Each structure stands twice: as structure tokens, then as C-alpha cells.
Amino acid sequence: MLIVVILLVIIIGALIAYNFVIYKKLKELKRVKQEVLNLDVVQGFMSTIGNQASVDDKIKRVNEIIVEQYKLDSDEIKFNIKYSTIVIFDGTTYVVKASNVDEKHWNTLSNLHNEEIFKDSITTATPKYITVNNENERLPYQQMEFGRAKSAMFFPLYIDNVYIGYWIIESNEMHAFDKIETSLLDVIKENILSVFKSVSYQNIIETIQRKDLFTELNSAEYLYGKGREIIDKFTTSTVGMFRITNLEEINNTYNRETGNQVVIQVAEYIKNSLAEEYIFVRYMGPKFVIVFSGIEQNGVVDFIMDLKKEVENIQIKIVNKNSEETTKTKTKTTKKKKTKVEEEFVTPKLNFALSKYYKGTALENVTKNLEEYLDNADKSENEINQI
């Protein structure tokens, strides 16, 4: 009998030890699965950063990845994110940059910084978890969304100790995030911040894009933002930069008003000669850039030669401000017969440089090389150069 008891004790001990080993293995498996999931999310984020899309589109895609990857409910991993919203403070207002919540709720979501329950979270840079305890309750910030969310976690976002907004995740289940490891959520939050850091330069470029006052062309910044999205639809393109080589001479010999007319008429003529898929911007001063999307250099040269000849045949009337003012004065003070003044004209001279651009490479380096070439070229140079 004693032997039987001893055997049972040994068997039970072995079973306990076996179950403990199984438990540790399952726990390790859960950890590995979670790490794999986190890695998938990071890879998705990095892929999004590398895409040639606008900053807003990248942030929206990041939010989609969060909902897609963490909308899980299994025996190993329970992580039910029903809604995810990223709100950024742009210096004046809070803007919903990405959300899978119906847009009718965005006003509420963009004003969470005013809610007492979240103010301390923002001040201390710590997450805030709230949930309801029965179906008849609603979360403190909810107004017209009684049954939409039952649990929420609020994360203030800081970059280099500077507050930039917040991220909030919600679930339609009560106590949905009770057992979620905060370290896991911190990983997602840091990934969101990494995306913002990575696209910060792109965001500046897109923000400062503007129209040129005289020509109504996009400025150079357009090339490196929205323009690149169009250009990178093709594997290779040709970038052409030209300089109105006699613009400074016209300004000095006559006046800036005449020079402005030269810039305006040259830009208008070329703009009307280009296909819609080609990008034309005023780069700086007398320099302009044309990107022939998807076209090889050899296919551009003949067109440029013809265009150059046509532009250099344009006659632009000299703006004689002094003559106009004198005529007006004489008209007011005397009734003498006007003497007809012979009109004078100027013609623009262009110097072109072309270079090849490969999708995904540094477009700014291509334009920089073209600019350096044109700036260092002889003032009398009036050609089409391939570099």
C-alpha cells in the first residue's frame, strides 16, 4: 500500500512538473507570437514610411495597420482594438489625422484634451485607462455615442519632451484592456512616434509648398512632396532645368518690371506647351524645372530644342514706366499733341541642362547638380546639355 502511495505521489509530482513545463512553454509561445506580431507591425510601419505618399496618407495607413494587426481575440493573445484615433496639435488646433471612427464623432475625439479625466494624463505624460462596469454606463467623454465604446486607453504623444497630441484606442467590450501589458502598448506608441519623426521633414516640405506670385507655378518644394508621388509612378524620368540667362541683363538695362514680364510670358508659354503628366515648377529666380515623367532623355531633346527656339522668338514689350508717368503729367497740364514713342522689345535666352532620375532615389540631388551646372556655366552659354 505504501508503495502505491509513493508511486501516486511520484506520478502526481511528475504531472505537476510536466504541467509547469507546458505552462512555461505556452507562456513562451505567447511571448514569441506577440513579438512576431510586434515585428509585423514595425515592418508595416517602416514600409509605410518608405512609400511615396503624402504625410497624411502615411499616418492613415499606420492607423489602419494598428487596427488590422491588433484586432485579435484568441486563447494566446487577447487584444481587441475596435477603434484607433490619432489626434495631432498643429500649433493652433487639434486635428484628427487618422481614425476608423465615424466622422460624426471626430469633433468629440479632437477635444479630449479638454476632458478633466485626461488632463492629468497629458500633464504627466502617462497613459489613462477607463472602462464602464455595466451596459447602462458610458465613458465620460462620450456624448452622442452611447453604445460605441465601453473601454478606452488614452496616450499623450511627446517627441523630445514636446507634446504633439494624443492616441486613443477603444473597444466595444467592457474591461477590454484589463490584462493588456502596458509594455506592449508602449511599443505601438513608440512606433507611432517613430513614424512622425521619420516624416517630419516631409511634412515641412508639404506645408511650405506655395504658388509663385508671378507665374502661378508651384514652388520647388512641390517637387519633393506631391510632385514626387506623380514622378515615382514611373521607373525613370528626365529632369530638365533651364535658366533665363539674360534676365539679370534685362533687369539692369531696363527695369525689373520688364524682367517680371519676361518670367511671366516664358512660364506661360512653356506651361501651355507641356502635357499634364509633366511637372513644371519655378525653382528659384531665373531657374525653372520640368520633369518629364516616364520619358528617357533621348525622347526629350528634340522637344526641348523646338521649345527653346519658340520661346527665344517671343518678343516681350519693354515696360517704360518713366514714359508712362511723363505722358500722364503732360496730359493733365498741357494740351500739346503727343509724340508717338517707338516701342522696344526684348527676347529671352535659355540655357538647358537635362539629367536622368531613377524612382526612389534622391531627387533633390539631381536638381542640385543641375542647378550647380547652370550657375557655373558661362553667361553666354545658350544650349541643351545632358549631364
PDB file of N, CA and C in Angstrom, residues 285-362:
ATOM      1  N   GLY A 285      14.351  82.104 -58.695  1.00  0.00           N
ATOM      2  CA  GLY A 285      14.781  83.232 -59.535  1.00  0.00           C
ATOM      3  C   GLY A 285      14.592  82.952 -61.011  1.00  0.00           C
ATOM      4  N   PRO A 286      15.693  82.972 -61.798  1.00  0.00           N
ATOM      5  CA  PRO A 286      15.584  82.753 -63.246  1.00  0.00           C
ATOM      6  C   PRO A 286      15.585  81.283 -63.636  1.00  0.00           C
ATOM      7  N   LYS A 287      15.546  80.382 -62.645  1.00  0.00           N
ATOM      8  CA  LYS A 287      15.652  78.940 -62.913  1.00  0.00           C
ATOM      9  C   LYS A 287      14.300  78.234 -62.746  1.00  0.00           C
ATOM     10  N   PHE A 288      14.026  77.335 -63.683  1.00  0.00           N
ATOM     11  CA  PHE A 288      12.786  76.564 -63.693  1.00  0.00           C
ATOM     12  C   PHE A 288      13.130  75.088 -63.881  1.00  0.00           C
ATOM     13  N   VAL A 289      12.242  74.213 -63.416  1.00  0.00           N
ATOM     14  CA  VAL A 289      12.440  72.769 -63.575  1.00  0.00           C
ATOM     15  C   VAL A 289      11.229  72.160 -64.273  1.00  0.00           C
ATOM     16  N   ILE A 290      11.528  71.293 -65.251  1.00  0.00           N
ATOM     17  CA  ILE A 290      10.492  70.483 -65.903  1.00  0.00           C
ATOM     18  C   ILE A 290      10.855  69.022 -65.681  1.00  0.00           C
ATOM     19  N   VAL A 291       9.939  68.233 -65.153  1.00  0.00           N
ATOM     20  CA  VAL A 291      10.164  66.795 -65.014  1.00  0.00           C
ATOM     21  C   VAL A 291       9.285  66.079 -66.032  1.00  0.00           C
ATOM     22  N   PHE A 292       9.937  65.376 -66.953  1.00  0.00           N
ATOM     23  CA  PHE A 292       9.239  64.604 -67.969  1.00  0.00           C
ATOM     24  C   PHE A 292       9.043  63.188 -67.427  1.00  0.00           C
ATOM     25  N   SER A 293       7.930  62.977 -66.763  1.00  0.00           N
ATOM     26  CA  SER A 293       7.669  61.715 -66.053  1.00  0.00           C
ATOM     27  C   SER A 293       7.615  60.542 -67.029  1.00  0.00           C
ATOM     28  N   GLY A 294       8.466  59.524 -66.763  1.00  0.00           N
ATOM     29  CA  GLY A 294       8.455  58.305 -67.553  1.00  0.00           C
ATOM     30  C   GLY A 294       9.099  58.426 -68.923  1.00  0.00           C
ATOM     31  N   ILE A 295       9.788  59.534 -69.193  1.00  0.00           N
ATOM     32  CA  ILE A 295      10.385  59.750 -70.516  1.00  0.00           C
ATOM     33  C   ILE A 295      11.907  59.720 -70.409  1.00  0.00           C
ATOM     34  N   GLU A 296      12.570  59.004 -71.359  1.00  0.00           N
ATOM     35  CA  GLU A 296      14.026  58.965 -71.405  1.00  0.00           C
ATOM     36  C   GLU A 296      14.567  60.265 -71.980  1.00  0.00           C
ATOM     37  N   GLN A 297      15.842  60.548 -71.704  1.00  0.00           N
ATOM     38  CA  GLN A 297      16.461  61.789 -72.155  1.00  0.00           C
ATOM     39  C   GLN A 297      16.418  61.940 -73.679  1.00  0.00           C
ATOM     40  N   ASN A 298      16.679  60.834 -74.385  1.00  0.00           N
ATOM     41  CA  ASN A 298      16.695  60.908 -75.848  1.00  0.00           C
ATOM     42  C   ASN A 298      15.346  61.317 -76.415  1.00  0.00           C
ATOM     43  N   GLY A 299      14.291  60.995 -75.691  1.00  0.00           N
ATOM     44  CA  GLY A 299      12.956  61.344 -76.161  1.00  0.00           C
ATOM     45  C   GLY A 299      12.557  62.765 -75.822  1.00  0.00           C
ATOM     46  N   VAL A 300      13.423  63.459 -75.101  1.00  0.00           N
ATOM     47  CA  VAL A 300      13.119  64.819 -74.648  1.00  0.00           C
ATOM     48  C   VAL A 300      13.873  65.875 -75.451  1.00  0.00           C
ATOM     49  N   VAL A 301      15.070  65.525 -75.917  1.00  0.00           N
ATOM     50  CA  VAL A 301      15.979  66.513 -76.515  1.00  0.00           C
ATOM     51  C   VAL A 301      15.346  67.272 -77.678  1.00  0.00           C
ATOM     52  N   ASP A 302      14.747  66.561 -78.624  1.00  0.00           N
ATOM     53  CA  ASP A 302      14.156  67.235 -79.797  1.00  0.00           C
ATOM     54  C   ASP A 302      13.040  68.191 -79.381  1.00  0.00           C
ATOM     55  N   PHE A 303      12.219  67.744 -78.411  1.00  0.00           N
ATOM     56  CA  PHE A 303      11.136  68.602 -77.936  1.00  0.00           C
ATOM     57  C   PHE A 303      11.693  69.870 -77.293  1.00  0.00           C
ATOM     58  N   ILE A 304      12.742  69.698 -76.482  1.00  0.00           N
ATOM     59  CA  ILE A 304      13.349  70.846 -75.811  1.00  0.00           C
ATOM     60  C   ILE A 304      13.954  71.815 -76.831  1.00  0.00           C
ATOM     61  N   MET A 305      14.599  71.266 -77.854  1.00  0.00           N
ATOM     62  CA  MET A 305      15.204  72.128 -78.878  1.00  0.00           C
ATOM     63  C   MET A 305      14.148  72.982 -79.574  1.00  0.00           C
ATOM     64  N   ASP A 306      13.035  72.345 -79.935  1.00  0.00           N
ATOM     65  CA  ASP A 306      11.953  73.093 -80.589  1.00  0.00           C
ATOM     66  C   ASP A 306      11.354  74.118 -79.645  1.00  0.00           C
ATOM     67  N   LEU A 307      11.130  73.709 -78.396  1.00  0.00           N
ATOM     68  CA  LEU A 307      10.539  74.608 -77.413  1.00  0.00           C
ATOM     69  C   LEU A 307      11.455  75.806 -77.162  1.00  0.00           C
ATOM     70  N   LYS A 308      12.739  75.550 -77.077  1.00  0.00           N
ATOM     71  CA  LYS A 308      13.716  76.611 -76.842  1.00  0.00           C
ATOM     72  C   LYS A 308      13.694  77.643 -77.982  1.00  0.00           C
ATOM     73  N   LYS A 309      13.659  77.170 -79.214  1.00  0.00           N
ATOM     74  CA  LYS A 309      13.617  78.083 -80.364  1.00  0.00           C
ATOM     75  C   LYS A 309      12.358  78.945 -80.330  1.00  0.00           C
ATOM     76  N   GLU A 310      11.223  78.301 -80.006  1.00  0.00           N
ATOM     77  CA  GLU A 310       9.960  79.040 -79.977  1.00  0.00           C
ATOM     78  C   GLU A 310       9.967  80.114 -78.890  1.00  0.00           C
ATOM     79  N   VAL A 311      10.461  79.752 -77.705  1.00  0.00           N
ATOM     80  CA  VAL A 311      10.480  80.711 -76.601  1.00  0.00           C
ATOM     81  C   VAL A 311      11.412  81.877 -76.913  1.00  0.00           C
ATOM     82  N   GLU A 312      12.540  81.579 -77.559  1.00  0.00           N
ATOM     83  CA  GLU A 312      13.516  82.630 -77.850  1.00  0.00           C
ATOM     84  C   GLU A 312      13.087  83.521 -79.012  1.00  0.00           C
ATOM     85  N   ASN A 313      11.963  83.210 -79.633  1.00  0.00           N
ATOM     86  CA  ASN A 313      11.388  84.076 -80.667  1.00  0.00           C
ATOM     87  C   ASN A 313      10.280  84.972 -80.117  1.00  0.00           C
ATOM     88  N   ILE A 314       9.969  84.789 -78.830  1.00  0.00           N
ATOM     89  CA  ILE A 314       8.936  85.619 -78.220  1.00  0.00           C
ATOM     90  C   ILE A 314       9.464  87.048 -78.046  1.00  0.00           C
ATOM     91  N   GLN A 315       8.689  88.001 -78.477  1.00  0.00           N
ATOM     92  CA  GLN A 315       9.062  89.398 -78.281  1.00  0.00           C
ATOM     93  C   GLN A 315       8.233  89.983 -77.141  1.00  0.00           C
ATOM     94  N   ILE A 316       8.939  90.479 -76.146  1.00  0.00           N
ATOM     95  CA  ILE A 316       8.278  90.981 -74.943  1.00  0.00           C
ATOM     96  C   ILE A 316       8.507  92.489 -74.854  1.00  0.00           C
ATOM     97  N   LYS A 317       7.413  93.203 -74.790  1.00  0.00           N
ATOM     98  CA  LYS A 317       7.473  94.673 -74.788  1.00  0.00           C
ATOM     99  C   LYS A 317       8.126  95.185 -73.509  1.00  0.00           C
ATOM    100  N   ILE A 318       9.029  96.158 -73.682  1.00  0.00           N
ATOM    101  CA  ILE A 318       9.696  96.769 -72.537  1.00  0.00           C
ATOM    102  C   ILE A 318       8.709  97.651 -71.779  1.00  0.00           C
ATOM    103  N   VAL A 319       8.682  97.479 -70.464  1.00  0.00           N
ATOM    104  CA  VAL A 319       7.815  98.298 -69.622  1.00  0.00           C
ATOM    105  C   VAL A 319       8.548  99.605 -69.329  1.00  0.00           C
ATOM    106  N   ASN A 320       8.055 100.713 -69.946  1.00  0.00           N
ATOM    107  CA  ASN A 320       8.698 102.022 -69.767  1.00  0.00           C
ATOM    108  C   ASN A 320       7.871 102.853 -68.802  1.00  0.00           C
ATOM    109  N   LYS A 321       8.121 102.697 -67.536  1.00  0.00           N
ATOM    110  CA  LYS A 321       7.328 103.381 -66.505  1.00  0.00           C
ATOM    111  C   LYS A 321       7.516 104.892 -66.550  1.00  0.00           C
ATOM    112  N   ASN A 322       8.754 105.338 -66.757  1.00  0.00           N
ATOM    113  CA  ASN A 322       9.018 106.779 -66.780  1.00  0.00           C
ATOM    114  C   ASN A 322       8.254 107.473 -67.905  1.00  0.00           C
ATOM    115  N   SER A 323       8.184 106.818 -69.081  1.00  0.00           N
ATOM    116  CA  SER A 323       7.477 107.395 -70.236  1.00  0.00           C
ATOM    117  C   SER A 323       5.994 107.516 -69.952  1.00  0.00           C
ATOM    118  N   GLU A 324       5.445 106.469 -69.262  1.00  0.00           N
ATOM    119  CA  GLU A 324       4.008 106.475 -68.946  1.00  0.00           C
ATOM    120  C   GLU A 324       3.681 107.596 -67.976  1.00  0.00           C
ATOM    121  N   GLU A 325       4.544 107.787 -66.961  1.00  0.00           N
ATOM    122  CA  GLU A 325       4.276 108.820 -65.963  1.00  0.00           C
ATOM    123  C   GLU A 325       4.392 110.220 -66.580  1.00  0.00           C
ATOM    124  N   THR A 326       5.389 110.419 -67.485  1.00  0.00           N
ATOM    125  CA  THR A 326       5.563 111.720 -68.147  1.00  0.00           C
ATOM    126  C   THR A 326       4.368 112.052 -69.010  1.00  0.00           C
ATOM    127  N   THR A 327       3.867 111.027 -69.742  1.00  0.00           N
ATOM    128  CA  THR A 327       2.714 111.234 -70.613  1.00  0.00           C
ATOM    129  C   THR A 327       1.487 111.636 -69.808  1.00  0.00           C
ATOM    130  N   LYS A 328       1.291 110.989 -68.667  1.00  0.00           N
ATOM    131  CA  LYS A 328       0.142 111.303 -67.824  1.00  0.00           C
ATOM    132  C   LYS A 328       0.236 112.729 -67.297  1.00  0.00           C
ATOM    133  N   THR A 329       1.456 113.167 -66.932  1.00  0.00           N
ATOM    134  CA  THR A 329       1.648 114.519 -66.397  1.00  0.00           C
ATOM    135  C   THR A 329       1.373 115.564 -67.466  1.00  0.00           C
ATOM    136  N   LYS A 330       1.873 115.308 -68.668  1.00  0.00           N
ATOM    137  CA  LYS A 330       1.668 116.253 -69.763  1.00  0.00           C
ATOM    138  C   LYS A 330       0.189 116.375 -70.109  1.00  0.00           C
ATOM    139  N   THR A 331      -0.530 115.287 -70.033  1.00  0.00           N
ATOM    140  CA  THR A 331      -1.961 115.292 -70.371  1.00  0.00           C
ATOM    141  C   THR A 331      -2.729 116.176 -69.398  1.00  0.00           C
ATOM    142  N   LYS A 332      -2.311 116.176 -68.126  1.00  0.00           N
ATOM    143  CA  LYS A 332      -3.016 116.961 -67.116  1.00  0.00           C
ATOM    144  C   LYS A 332      -2.687 118.455 -67.221  1.00  0.00           C
ATOM    145  N   THR A 333      -1.441 118.815 -67.634  1.00  0.00           N
ATOM    146  CA  THR A 333      -1.001 120.210 -67.574  1.00  0.00           C
ATOM    147  C   THR A 333      -1.025 120.941 -68.904  1.00  0.00           C
ATOM    148  N   THR A 334      -0.975 120.202 -70.012  1.00  0.00           N
ATOM    149  CA  THR A 334      -0.953 120.840 -71.333  1.00  0.00           C
ATOM    150  C   THR A 334      -1.879 120.136 -72.287  1.00  0.00           C
ATOM    151  N   LYS A 335      -2.116 120.805 -73.411  1.00  0.00           N
ATOM    152  CA  LYS A 335      -2.945 120.202 -74.455  1.00  0.00           C
ATOM    153  C   LYS A 335      -2.128 119.987 -75.721  1.00  0.00           C
ATOM    154  N   LYS A 336      -0.768 119.826 -75.518  1.00  0.00           N
ATOM    155  CA  LYS A 336       0.093 119.614 -76.668  1.00  0.00           C
ATOM    156  C   LYS A 336      -0.158 118.243 -77.277  1.00  0.00           C
ATOM    157  N   LYS A 337       0.102 118.154 -78.567  1.00  0.00           N
ATOM    158  CA  LYS A 337      -0.087 116.895 -79.291  1.00  0.00           C
ATOM    159  C   LYS A 337       0.979 115.894 -78.831  1.00  0.00           C
ATOM    160  N   LYS A 338       0.578 114.626 -78.527  1.00  0.00           N
ATOM    161  CA  LYS A 338       1.502 113.594 -78.062  1.00  0.00           C
ATOM    162  C   LYS A 338       2.427 113.161 -79.186  1.00  0.00           C
ATOM    163  N   THR A 339       3.688 112.881 -78.809  1.00  0.00           N
ATOM    164  CA  THR A 339       4.648 112.350 -79.776  1.00  0.00           C
ATOM    165  C   THR A 339       4.678 110.840 -79.621  1.00  0.00           C
ATOM    166  N   LYS A 340       4.458 110.142 -80.683  1.00  0.00           N
ATOM    167  CA  LYS A 340       4.414 108.689 -80.638  1.00  0.00           C
ATOM    168  C   LYS A 340       5.807 108.125 -80.372  1.00  0.00           C
ATOM    169  N   VAL A 341       5.949 107.346 -79.299  1.00  0.00           N
ATOM    170  CA  VAL A 341       7.238 106.758 -78.931  1.00  0.00           C
ATOM    171  C   VAL A 341       7.343 105.371 -79.559  1.00  0.00           C
ATOM    172  N   GLU A 342       8.459 105.094 -80.208  1.00  0.00           N
ATOM    173  CA  GLU A 342       8.647 103.789 -80.843  1.00  0.00           C
ATOM    174  C   GLU A 342       8.798 102.712 -79.768  1.00  0.00           C
ATOM    175  N   GLU A 343       8.035 101.639 -79.885  1.00  0.00           N
ATOM    176  CA  GLU A 343       8.053 100.572 -78.887  1.00  0.00           C
ATOM    177  C   GLU A 343       9.307  99.729 -79.020  1.00  0.00           C
ATOM    178  N   GLU A 344       9.844  99.258 -77.870  1.00  0.00           N
ATOM    179  CA  GLU A 344      11.033  98.405 -77.847  1.00  0.00           C
ATOM    180  C   GLU A 344      10.653  97.048 -77.264  1.00  0.00           C
ATOM    181  N   PHE A 345      11.378  96.018 -77.700  1.00  0.00           N
ATOM    182  CA  PHE A 345      11.102  94.660 -77.247  1.00  0.00           C
ATOM    183  C   PHE A 345      12.402  93.963 -76.838  1.00  0.00           C
ATOM    184  N   VAL A 346      12.245  92.947 -75.970  1.00  0.00           N
ATOM    185  CA  VAL A 346      13.375  92.077 -75.606  1.00  0.00           C
ATOM    186  C   VAL A 346      12.969  90.635 -75.885  1.00  0.00           C
ATOM    187  N   THR A 347      13.962  89.771 -76.046  1.00  0.00           N
ATOM    188  CA  THR A 347      13.694  88.338 -76.243  1.00  0.00           C
ATOM    189  C   THR A 347      14.490  87.547 -75.213  1.00  0.00           C
ATOM    190  N   PRO A 348      13.894  86.514 -74.624  1.00  0.00           N
ATOM    191  CA  PRO A 348      14.595  85.720 -73.607  1.00  0.00           C
ATOM    192  C   PRO A 348      15.600  84.756 -74.233  1.00  0.00           C
ATOM    193  N   LYS A 349      16.644  84.419 -73.496  1.00  0.00           N
ATOM    194  CA  LYS A 349      17.622  83.414 -73.885  1.00  0.00           C
ATOM    195  C   LYS A 349      17.649  82.331 -72.807  1.00  0.00           C
ATOM    196  N   LEU A 350      17.612  81.075 -73.232  1.00  0.00           N
ATOM    197  CA  LEU A 350      17.527  79.965 -72.279  1.00  0.00           C
ATOM    198  C   LEU A 350      18.740  79.051 -72.374  1.00  0.00           C
ATOM    199  N   ASN A 351      19.189  78.572 -71.225  1.00  0.00           N
ATOM    200  CA  ASN A 351      20.241  77.558 -71.166  1.00  0.00           C
ATOM    201  C   ASN A 351      19.671  76.340 -70.445  1.00  0.00           C
ATOM    202  N   PHE A 352      19.637  75.183 -71.110  1.00  0.00           N
ATOM    203  CA  PHE A 352      19.005  73.973 -70.584  1.00  0.00           C
ATOM    204  C   PHE A 352      20.040  72.955 -70.141  1.00  0.00           C
ATOM    205  N   ALA A 353      19.726  72.210 -69.082  1.00  0.00           N
ATOM    206  CA  ALA A 353      20.516  71.058 -68.653  1.00  0.00           C
ATOM    207  C   ALA A 353      19.551  69.930 -68.309  1.00  0.00           C
ATOM    208  N   LEU A 354      19.856  68.705 -68.748  1.00  0.00           N
ATOM    209  CA  LEU A 354      18.993  67.546 -68.535  1.00  0.00           C
ATOM    210  C   LEU A 354      19.724  66.475 -67.749  1.00  0.00           C
ATOM    211  N   SER A 355      18.980  65.727 -66.937  1.00  0.00           N
ATOM    212  CA  SER A 355      19.572  64.634 -66.182  1.00  0.00           C
ATOM    213  C   SER A 355      18.535  63.540 -65.972  1.00  0.00           C
ATOM    214  N   LYS A 356      19.006  62.323 -65.748  1.00  0.00           N
ATOM    215  CA  LYS A 356      18.107  61.180 -65.544  1.00  0.00           C
ATOM    216  C   LYS A 356      17.802  61.003 -64.065  1.00  0.00           C
ATOM    217  N   TYR A 357      16.561  60.661 -63.771  1.00  0.00           N
ATOM    218  CA  TYR A 357      16.145  60.406 -62.388  1.00  0.00           C
ATOM    219  C   TYR A 357      15.583  58.995 -62.289  1.00  0.00           C
ATOM    220  N   TYR A 358      16.028  58.247 -61.257  1.00  0.00           N
ATOM    221  CA  TYR A 358      15.541  56.893 -61.013  1.00  0.00           C
ATOM    222  C   TYR A 358      14.581  56.899 -59.825  1.00  0.00           C
ATOM    223  N   LYS A 359      13.477  56.220 -59.983  1.00  0.00           N
ATOM    224  CA  LYS A 359      12.449  56.143 -58.935  1.00  0.00           C
ATOM    225  C   LYS A 359      13.060  55.763 -57.581  1.00  0.00           C
ATOM    226  N   GLY A 360      12.674  56.508 -56.544  1.00  0.00           N
ATOM    227  CA  GLY A 360      13.092  56.182 -55.186  1.00  0.00           C
ATOM    228  C   GLY A 360      14.435  56.750 -54.778  1.00  0.00           C
ATOM    229  N   THR A 361      15.171  57.359 -55.719  1.00  0.00           N
ATOM    230  CA  THR A 361      16.464  57.949 -55.367  1.00  0.00           C
ATOM    231  C   THR A 361      16.274  59.411 -54.965  1.00  0.00           C
ATOM    232  N   ALA A 362      17.395  60.081 -54.664  1.00  0.00           N
ATOM    233  CA  ALA A 362      17.327  61.453 -54.141  1.00  0.00           C
ATOM    234  C   ALA A 362      17.100  62.456 -55.274  1.00  0.00           C
TER     235      ALA A 362
END
